[in-house]
């Protein structure tokens, strides 16, 4: 059975303990020369939208994206050790990723609002990067809206692995935006209430399969296998 599994990172695979917002603030300061008046607003949005919103709220012109991406990557790299010290991989994540990567016919990667460089920093901080096929993932530099990232990942999986365009795809994430991205792209979704959203909120957003977290590896794999068998 074939399956394309795309995992969100922040609050799904890891807890960043506030380091993410420090990365955005540092990038903003590097580009503007001043500290932002308010922290970044994230909640499942892409880095393109997060950084644009910061500049608009501050009444400043939005820099060209290549400069923003460079500033974000530099800020992320500088905070690897801080992330490792303060953050953590969430319960069951290592085992769930290892089990998914061992399944014949499955491709397991990420769909995240983070730019690629910072996604790698966050995963490497907790030894998760080697458990994912990161070249086929979709990242915050690839599109502004999260649903558009699904097509990016599918195209990369087809180009790099010959994966069929109609392979069953499932998104695993912790926000209503993850659910929306799945529902609007014909994907399945496994929602986890390991972030700020409750199981009830995720169900209300349209998720049929909702877990408190990824700690029950057998249950997680069972749900993913049910999607592969459709």
PDB file of C-alpha atoms in Angstrom:
ATOM      1  CA  UNK A   1       0.000   0.000   0.000  1.00  0.00           C
ATOM      2  CA  UNK A   2       1.370   3.408  -0.996  1.00  0.00           C
ATOM      3  CA  UNK A   3       1.018   6.569   1.078  1.00  0.00           C
ATOM      4  CA  UNK A   4       2.492  10.065   1.105  1.00  0.00           C
ATOM      5  CA  UNK A   5       2.692  11.329   4.700  1.00  0.00           C
ATOM      6  CA  UNK A   6       3.407  15.022   5.280  1.00  0.00           C
ATOM      7  CA  UNK A   7       4.125  16.076   8.862  1.00  0.00           C
ATOM      8  CA  UNK A   8       3.877  19.583  10.267  1.00  0.00           C
ATOM      9  CA  UNK A   9       6.817  20.497  12.521  1.00  0.00           C
ATOM     10  CA  UNK A  10       6.065  23.085  15.231  1.00  0.00           C
ATOM     11  CA  UNK A  11       3.763  21.731  17.958  1.00  0.00           C
ATOM     12  CA  UNK A  12       3.243  18.531  15.955  1.00  0.00           C
ATOM     13  CA  UNK A  13       6.744  17.050  15.976  1.00  0.00           C
ATOM     14  CA  UNK A  14       8.545  19.480  18.286  1.00  0.00           C
ATOM     15  CA  UNK A  15       7.936  22.077  20.965  1.00  0.00           C
ATOM     16  CA  UNK A  16      10.095  25.097  20.108  1.00  0.00           C
ATOM     17  CA  UNK A  17       9.602  26.816  23.491  1.00  0.00           C
ATOM     18  CA  UNK A  18       9.324  30.282  21.986  1.00  0.00           C
ATOM     19  CA  UNK A  19      12.483  30.052  19.895  1.00  0.00           C
ATOM     20  CA  UNK A  20      10.469  30.372  16.659  1.00  0.00           C
ATOM     21  CA  UNK A  21       9.162  33.799  17.616  1.00  0.00           C
ATOM     22  CA  UNK A  22      12.679  34.831  18.591  1.00  0.00           C
ATOM     23  CA  UNK A  23      13.844  33.815  15.107  1.00  0.00           C
ATOM     24  CA  UNK A  24      11.200  36.018  13.484  1.00  0.00           C
ATOM     25  CA  UNK A  25      12.043  38.929  15.770  1.00  0.00           C
ATOM     26  CA  UNK A  26      15.760  38.585  15.046  1.00  0.00           C
ATOM     27  CA  UNK A  27      15.176  38.450  11.304  1.00  0.00           C
ATOM     28  CA  UNK A  28      12.914  41.494  11.502  1.00  0.00           C
ATOM     29  CA  UNK A  29      15.532  43.427  13.456  1.00  0.00           C
ATOM     30  CA  UNK A  30      18.288  42.459  11.018  1.00  0.00           C
ATOM     31  CA  UNK A  31      16.215  43.783   8.134  1.00  0.00           C
ATOM     32  CA  UNK A  32      14.660  46.870   9.727  1.00  0.00           C
ATOM     33  CA  UNK A  33      17.176  47.912  12.360  1.00  0.00           C
ATOM     34  CA  UNK A  34      14.617  47.877  15.146  1.00  0.00           C
ATOM     35  CA  UNK A  35      12.838  45.485  17.478  1.00  0.00           C
ATOM     36  CA  UNK A  36       9.238  44.655  16.482  1.00  0.00           C
ATOM     37  CA  UNK A  37       6.545  46.157  18.675  1.00  0.00           C
ATOM     38  CA  UNK A  38       4.652  42.836  18.776  1.00  0.00           C
ATOM     39  CA  UNK A  39       5.686  39.189  18.432  1.00  0.00           C
ATOM     40  CA  UNK A  40       5.080  37.346  15.183  1.00  0.00           C
ATOM     41  CA  UNK A  41       1.635  35.858  14.619  1.00  0.00           C
ATOM     42  CA  UNK A  42       2.130  32.288  13.501  1.00  0.00           C
ATOM     43  CA  UNK A  43      -0.612  29.621  13.973  1.00  0.00           C
ATOM     44  CA  UNK A  44       0.129  27.505  10.952  1.00  0.00           C
ATOM     45  CA  UNK A  45       0.883  30.302   8.486  1.00  0.00           C
ATOM     46  CA  UNK A  46       3.866  30.295   6.148  1.00  0.00           C
ATOM     47  CA  UNK A  47       7.024  32.296   6.796  1.00  0.00           C
ATOM     48  CA  UNK A  48       6.198  34.469   3.796  1.00  0.00           C
ATOM     49  CA  UNK A  49       2.935  35.591   5.392  1.00  0.00           C
ATOM     50  CA  UNK A  50       4.316  35.808   8.915  1.00  0.00           C
ATOM     51  CA  UNK A  51       7.155  38.126   7.961  1.00  0.00           C
ATOM     52  CA  UNK A  52       5.018  40.225   5.603  1.00  0.00           C
ATOM     53  CA  UNK A  53       2.496  40.709   8.403  1.00  0.00           C
ATOM     54  CA  UNK A  54       5.220  41.902  10.777  1.00  0.00           C
ATOM     55  CA  UNK A  55       6.378  44.625   8.386  1.00  0.00           C
ATOM     56  CA  UNK A  56       2.837  45.717   7.505  1.00  0.00           C
ATOM     57  CA  UNK A  57       1.872  45.994  11.178  1.00  0.00           C
ATOM     58  CA  UNK A  58       4.981  48.115  11.804  1.00  0.00           C
ATOM     59  CA  UNK A  59       4.147  50.392   8.871  1.00  0.00           C
ATOM     60  CA  UNK A  60       7.331  49.481   7.018  1.00  0.00           C
ATOM     61  CA  UNK A  61       7.883  48.451   3.397  1.00  0.00           C
ATOM     62  CA  UNK A  62       8.158  44.688   2.974  1.00  0.00           C
ATOM     63  CA  UNK A  63      11.675  43.687   1.835  1.00  0.00           C
ATOM     64  CA  UNK A  64      12.135  41.476  -1.194  1.00  0.00           C
ATOM     65  CA  UNK A  65      11.715  37.828  -0.261  1.00  0.00           C
ATOM     66  CA  UNK A  66      15.338  36.692  -0.866  1.00  0.00           C
ATOM     67  CA  UNK A  67      16.531  39.145   1.806  1.00  0.00           C
ATOM     68  CA  UNK A  68      13.847  37.955   4.215  1.00  0.00           C
ATOM     69  CA  UNK A  69      14.691  34.288   3.651  1.00  0.00           C
ATOM     70  CA  UNK A  70      18.398  34.939   4.225  1.00  0.00           C
ATOM     71  CA  UNK A  71      17.697  36.792   7.462  1.00  0.00           C
ATOM     72  CA  UNK A  72      15.429  33.988   8.674  1.00  0.00           C
ATOM     73  CA  UNK A  73      18.004  31.322   7.852  1.00  0.00           C
ATOM     74  CA  UNK A  74      20.769  33.208   9.670  1.00  0.00           C
ATOM     75  CA  UNK A  75      18.552  33.742  12.721  1.00  0.00           C
ATOM     76  CA  UNK A  76      17.565  30.077  12.769  1.00  0.00           C
ATOM     77  CA  UNK A  77      21.097  28.766  12.455  1.00  0.00           C
ATOM     78  CA  UNK A  78      22.231  31.031  15.292  1.00  0.00           C
ATOM     79  CA  UNK A  79      19.594  29.540  17.601  1.00  0.00           C
ATOM     80  CA  UNK A  80      20.197  25.828  17.056  1.00  0.00           C
ATOM     81  CA  UNK A  81      21.769  25.286  20.465  1.00  0.00           C
ATOM     82  CA  UNK A  82      19.163  27.440  22.194  1.00  0.00           C
ATOM     83  CA  UNK A  83      16.414  25.381  20.576  1.00  0.00           C
ATOM     84  CA  UNK A  84      18.117  22.162  21.628  1.00  0.00           C
ATOM     85  CA  UNK A  85      18.449  23.460  25.201  1.00  0.00           C
ATOM     86  CA  UNK A  86      14.905  24.772  25.654  1.00  0.00           C
ATOM     87  CA  UNK A  87      12.808  22.759  23.213  1.00  0.00           C
ATOM     88  CA  UNK A  88      12.004  19.086  22.838  1.00  0.00           C
ATOM     89  CA  UNK A  89      10.669  16.479  20.471  1.00  0.00           C
ATOM     90  CA  UNK A  90       7.074  15.793  21.430  1.00  0.00           C
ATOM     91  CA  UNK A  91       5.971  12.454  22.952  1.00  0.00           C
ATOM     92  CA  UNK A  92       6.100   9.494  20.590  1.00  0.00           C
ATOM     93  CA  UNK A  93       7.414  11.485  17.639  1.00  0.00           C
ATOM     94  CA  UNK A  94      10.691   9.621  17.177  1.00  0.00           C
ATOM     95  CA  UNK A  95       8.950   6.250  17.203  1.00  0.00           C
ATOM     96  CA  UNK A  96       6.140   7.411  14.910  1.00  0.00           C
ATOM     97  CA  UNK A  97       8.555   8.818  12.324  1.00  0.00           C
ATOM     98  CA  UNK A  98      10.765   5.749  12.500  1.00  0.00           C
ATOM     99  CA  UNK A  99       7.778   3.455  11.990  1.00  0.00           C
ATOM    100  CA  UNK A 100       6.458   5.503   9.052  1.00  0.00           C
ATOM    101  CA  UNK A 101       9.870   5.581   7.379  1.00  0.00           C
ATOM    102  CA  UNK A 102      10.068   1.781   7.578  1.00  0.00           C
ATOM    103  CA  UNK A 103       6.795   1.178   5.711  1.00  0.00           C
ATOM    104  CA  UNK A 104       7.208  -0.213   2.204  1.00  0.00           C
ATOM    105  CA  UNK A 105       5.715   2.105  -0.404  1.00  0.00           C
ATOM    106  CA  UNK A 106       5.390   5.072   1.951  1.00  0.00           C
ATOM    107  CA  UNK A 107       7.084   8.437   1.474  1.00  0.00           C
ATOM    108  CA  UNK A 108       7.323  10.385   4.719  1.00  0.00           C
ATOM    109  CA  UNK A 109       8.275  14.058   4.639  1.00  0.00           C
ATOM    110  CA  UNK A 110       7.188  17.477   5.937  1.00  0.00           C
ATOM    111  CA  UNK A 111       4.719  20.183   5.016  1.00  0.00           C
ATOM    112  CA  UNK A 112       5.605  23.238   7.060  1.00  0.00           C
ATOM    113  CA  UNK A 113       5.379  26.996   7.084  1.00  0.00           C
ATOM    114  CA  UNK A 114       9.071  27.146   7.987  1.00  0.00           C
ATOM    115  CA  UNK A 115      11.628  27.858   5.300  1.00  0.00           C
ATOM    116  CA  UNK A 116      13.671  24.767   4.438  1.00  0.00           C
ATOM    117  CA  UNK A 117      16.787  25.882   6.319  1.00  0.00           C
ATOM    118  CA  UNK A 118      14.915  26.423   9.574  1.00  0.00           C
ATOM    119  CA  UNK A 119      12.870  23.252   9.188  1.00  0.00           C
ATOM    120  CA  UNK A 120      16.156  21.363   9.042  1.00  0.00           C
ATOM    121  CA  UNK A 121      17.478  23.217  12.096  1.00  0.00           C
ATOM    122  CA  UNK A 122      14.382  22.359  14.125  1.00  0.00           C
ATOM    123  CA  UNK A 123      14.423  18.697  13.124  1.00  0.00           C
ATOM    124  CA  UNK A 124      18.187  18.265  13.495  1.00  0.00           C
ATOM    125  CA  UNK A 125      18.079  19.753  16.994  1.00  0.00           C
ATOM    126  CA  UNK A 126      16.280  16.611  18.161  1.00  0.00           C
ATOM    127  CA  UNK A 127      17.663  14.003  15.763  1.00  0.00           C
ATOM    128  CA  UNK A 128      14.531  13.808  13.609  1.00  0.00           C
ATOM    129  CA  UNK A 129      15.943  14.937  10.268  1.00  0.00           C
ATOM    130  CA  UNK A 130      17.299  11.511   9.311  1.00  0.00           C
ATOM    131  CA  UNK A 131      13.826   9.967   9.744  1.00  0.00           C
ATOM    132  CA  UNK A 132      12.243  12.092   7.004  1.00  0.00           C
ATOM    133  CA  UNK A 133      12.663  12.428   3.244  1.00  0.00           C
ATOM    134  CA  UNK A 134      13.235  16.176   3.386  1.00  0.00           C
ATOM    135  CA  UNK A 135      13.974  16.851  -0.321  1.00  0.00           C
ATOM    136  CA  UNK A 136      10.352  16.048  -1.216  1.00  0.00           C
ATOM    137  CA  UNK A 137       8.887  18.243   1.504  1.00  0.00           C
ATOM    138  CA  UNK A 138       7.173  21.615   1.037  1.00  0.00           C
ATOM    139  CA  UNK A 139       8.322  24.697   2.917  1.00  0.00           C
ATOM    140  CA  UNK A 140       7.401  28.268   3.748  1.00  0.00           C
ATOM    141  CA  UNK A 141       9.360  29.727   0.843  1.00  0.00           C
ATOM    142  CA  UNK A 142       7.473  27.607  -1.681  1.00  0.00           C
ATOM    143  CA  UNK A 143       4.068  29.312  -1.451  1.00  0.00           C
ATOM    144  CA  UNK A 144       2.206  31.863   0.626  1.00  0.00           C
ATOM    145  CA  UNK A 145      -0.794  29.711   1.481  1.00  0.00           C
ATOM    146  CA  UNK A 146      -0.519  26.355   3.183  1.00  0.00           C
ATOM    147  CA  UNK A 147      -2.893  24.458   0.856  1.00  0.00           C
ATOM    148  CA  UNK A 148      -0.658  25.356  -2.094  1.00  0.00           C
ATOM    149  CA  UNK A 149       2.239  23.527  -0.427  1.00  0.00           C
ATOM    150  CA  UNK A 150       0.511  20.182  -0.979  1.00  0.00           C
ATOM    151  CA  UNK A 151       0.899  20.441  -4.755  1.00  0.00           C
ATOM    152  CA  UNK A 152       4.546  21.426  -4.305  1.00  0.00           C
ATOM    153  CA  UNK A 153       5.260  18.312  -2.238  1.00  0.00           C
ATOM    154  CA  UNK A 154       3.378  16.058  -4.639  1.00  0.00           C
ATOM    155  CA  UNK A 155       5.332  17.437  -7.600  1.00  0.00           C
ATOM    156  CA  UNK A 156       8.636  16.870  -5.813  1.00  0.00           C
ATOM    157  CA  UNK A 157       7.685  13.333  -4.839  1.00  0.00           C
ATOM    158  CA  UNK A 158       6.799  12.594  -8.454  1.00  0.00           C
ATOM    159  CA  UNK A 159      10.008  14.129  -9.793  1.00  0.00           C
ATOM    160  CA  UNK A 160      12.367  12.556  -7.250  1.00  0.00           C
ATOM    161  CA  UNK A 161      10.692   9.177  -6.667  1.00  0.00           C
ATOM    162  CA  UNK A 162       8.231   8.694  -9.499  1.00  0.00           C
ATOM    163  CA  UNK A 163       5.352   8.817  -7.040  1.00  0.00           C
ATOM    164  CA  UNK A 164       1.988   8.796  -8.821  1.00  0.00           C
ATOM    165  CA  UNK A 165       0.018  12.033  -8.798  1.00  0.00           C
ATOM    166  CA  UNK A 166      -2.986  10.282  -7.245  1.00  0.00           C
ATOM    167  CA  UNK A 167      -1.121   8.594  -4.380  1.00  0.00           C
ATOM    168  CA  UNK A 168      -3.133   8.834  -1.124  1.00  0.00           C
ATOM    169  CA  UNK A 169      -1.773  11.816   0.809  1.00  0.00           C
ATOM    170  CA  UNK A 170      -2.231  12.548   4.499  1.00  0.00           C
ATOM    171  CA  UNK A 171      -1.289  15.665   6.434  1.00  0.00           C
ATOM    172  CA  UNK A 172      -0.434  15.379  10.117  1.00  0.00           C
ATOM    173  CA  UNK A 173      -0.736  18.664  12.000  1.00  0.00           C
ATOM    174  CA  UNK A 174      -1.995  20.543  15.013  1.00  0.00           C
ATOM    175  CA  UNK A 175      -3.935  23.533  13.645  1.00  0.00           C
ATOM    176  CA  UNK A 176      -7.153  24.183  11.744  1.00  0.00           C
ATOM    177  CA  UNK A 177      -4.940  25.432   8.892  1.00  0.00           C
ATOM    178  CA  UNK A 178      -3.474  21.928   8.582  1.00  0.00           C
ATOM    179  CA  UNK A 179      -6.995  20.542   8.410  1.00  0.00           C
ATOM    180  CA  UNK A 180      -8.009  23.142   5.822  1.00  0.00           C
ATOM    181  CA  UNK A 181      -4.941  22.365   3.686  1.00  0.00           C
ATOM    182  CA  UNK A 182      -5.907  18.697   3.644  1.00  0.00           C
ATOM    183  CA  UNK A 183      -9.607  19.170   2.978  1.00  0.00           C
ATOM    184  CA  UNK A 184      -9.099  21.654   0.152  1.00  0.00           C
ATOM    185  CA  UNK A 185      -6.538  19.477  -1.665  1.00  0.00           C
ATOM    186  CA  UNK A 186      -8.252  16.094  -1.501  1.00  0.00           C
ATOM    187  CA  UNK A 187      -5.872  14.849   1.179  1.00  0.00           C
ATOM    188  CA  UNK A 188      -6.637  13.030   4.397  1.00  0.00           C
ATOM    189  CA  UNK A 189      -5.674  14.485   7.751  1.00  0.00           C
ATOM    190  CA  UNK A 190      -4.601  13.213  11.139  1.00  0.00           C
ATOM    191  CA  UNK A 191      -4.932  16.112  13.559  1.00  0.00           C
ATOM    192  CA  UNK A 192      -3.121  16.191  16.895  1.00  0.00           C
ATOM    193  CA  UNK A 193      -4.052  18.427  19.822  1.00  0.00           C
ATOM    194  CA  UNK A 194      -0.426  18.908  20.888  1.00  0.00           C
ATOM    195  CA  UNK A 195      -0.480  22.647  20.142  1.00  0.00           C
ATOM    196  CA  UNK A 196      -2.895  25.346  21.306  1.00  0.00           C
ATOM    197  CA  UNK A 197      -5.974  23.871  19.630  1.00  0.00           C
ATOM    198  CA  UNK A 198      -8.174  21.343  21.398  1.00  0.00           C
ATOM    199  CA  UNK A 199      -9.425  18.083  19.980  1.00  0.00           C
ATOM    200  CA  UNK A 200     -12.885  19.658  19.788  1.00  0.00           C
ATOM    201  CA  UNK A 201     -11.566  22.616  17.774  1.00  0.00           C
ATOM    202  CA  UNK A 202      -9.785  20.319  15.341  1.00  0.00           C
ATOM    203  CA  UNK A 203     -12.875  18.151  14.941  1.00  0.00           C
ATOM    204  CA  UNK A 204     -14.917  21.290  14.369  1.00  0.00           C
ATOM    205  CA  UNK A 205     -12.498  22.310  11.619  1.00  0.00           C
ATOM    206  CA  UNK A 206     -13.331  19.080   9.808  1.00  0.00           C
ATOM    207  CA  UNK A 207     -10.784  16.526  11.000  1.00  0.00           C
ATOM    208  CA  UNK A 208     -12.231  13.031  11.378  1.00  0.00           C
ATOM    209  CA  UNK A 209      -9.166  11.482  12.977  1.00  0.00           C
ATOM    210  CA  UNK A 210      -7.922  13.466  15.983  1.00  0.00           C
ATOM    211  CA  UNK A 211      -5.450  12.339  18.651  1.00  0.00           C
ATOM    212  CA  UNK A 212      -4.180  14.144  21.763  1.00  0.00           C
ATOM    213  CA  UNK A 213      -0.604  13.658  20.502  1.00  0.00           C
ATOM    214  CA  UNK A 214       1.575  11.121  18.676  1.00  0.00           C
ATOM    215  CA  UNK A 215       2.546   9.070  21.729  1.00  0.00           C
ATOM    216  CA  UNK A 216       0.565   5.944  20.761  1.00  0.00           C
ATOM    217  CA  UNK A 217       2.656   4.665  17.846  1.00  0.00           C
ATOM    218  CA  UNK A 218       0.380   1.706  17.167  1.00  0.00           C
ATOM    219  CA  UNK A 219      -2.672   3.967  16.959  1.00  0.00           C
ATOM    220  CA  UNK A 220      -0.882   6.508  14.748  1.00  0.00           C
ATOM    221  CA  UNK A 221       0.279   3.793  12.336  1.00  0.00           C
ATOM    222  CA  UNK A 222      -3.164   2.224  12.318  1.00  0.00           C
ATOM    223  CA  UNK A 223      -4.789   5.486  11.262  1.00  0.00           C
ATOM    224  CA  UNK A 224      -2.168   6.126   8.580  1.00  0.00           C
ATOM    225  CA  UNK A 225      -2.580   2.569   7.266  1.00  0.00           C
ATOM    226  CA  UNK A 226      -6.322   3.114   7.002  1.00  0.00           C
ATOM    227  CA  UNK A 227      -5.661   6.063   4.690  1.00  0.00           C
ATOM    228  CA  UNK A 228      -3.236   3.998   2.598  1.00  0.00           C
ATOM    229  CA  UNK A 229      -5.860   1.291   2.171  1.00  0.00           C
ATOM    230  CA  UNK A 230      -8.522   3.555   0.679  1.00  0.00           C
TER     231      UNK A 230
END
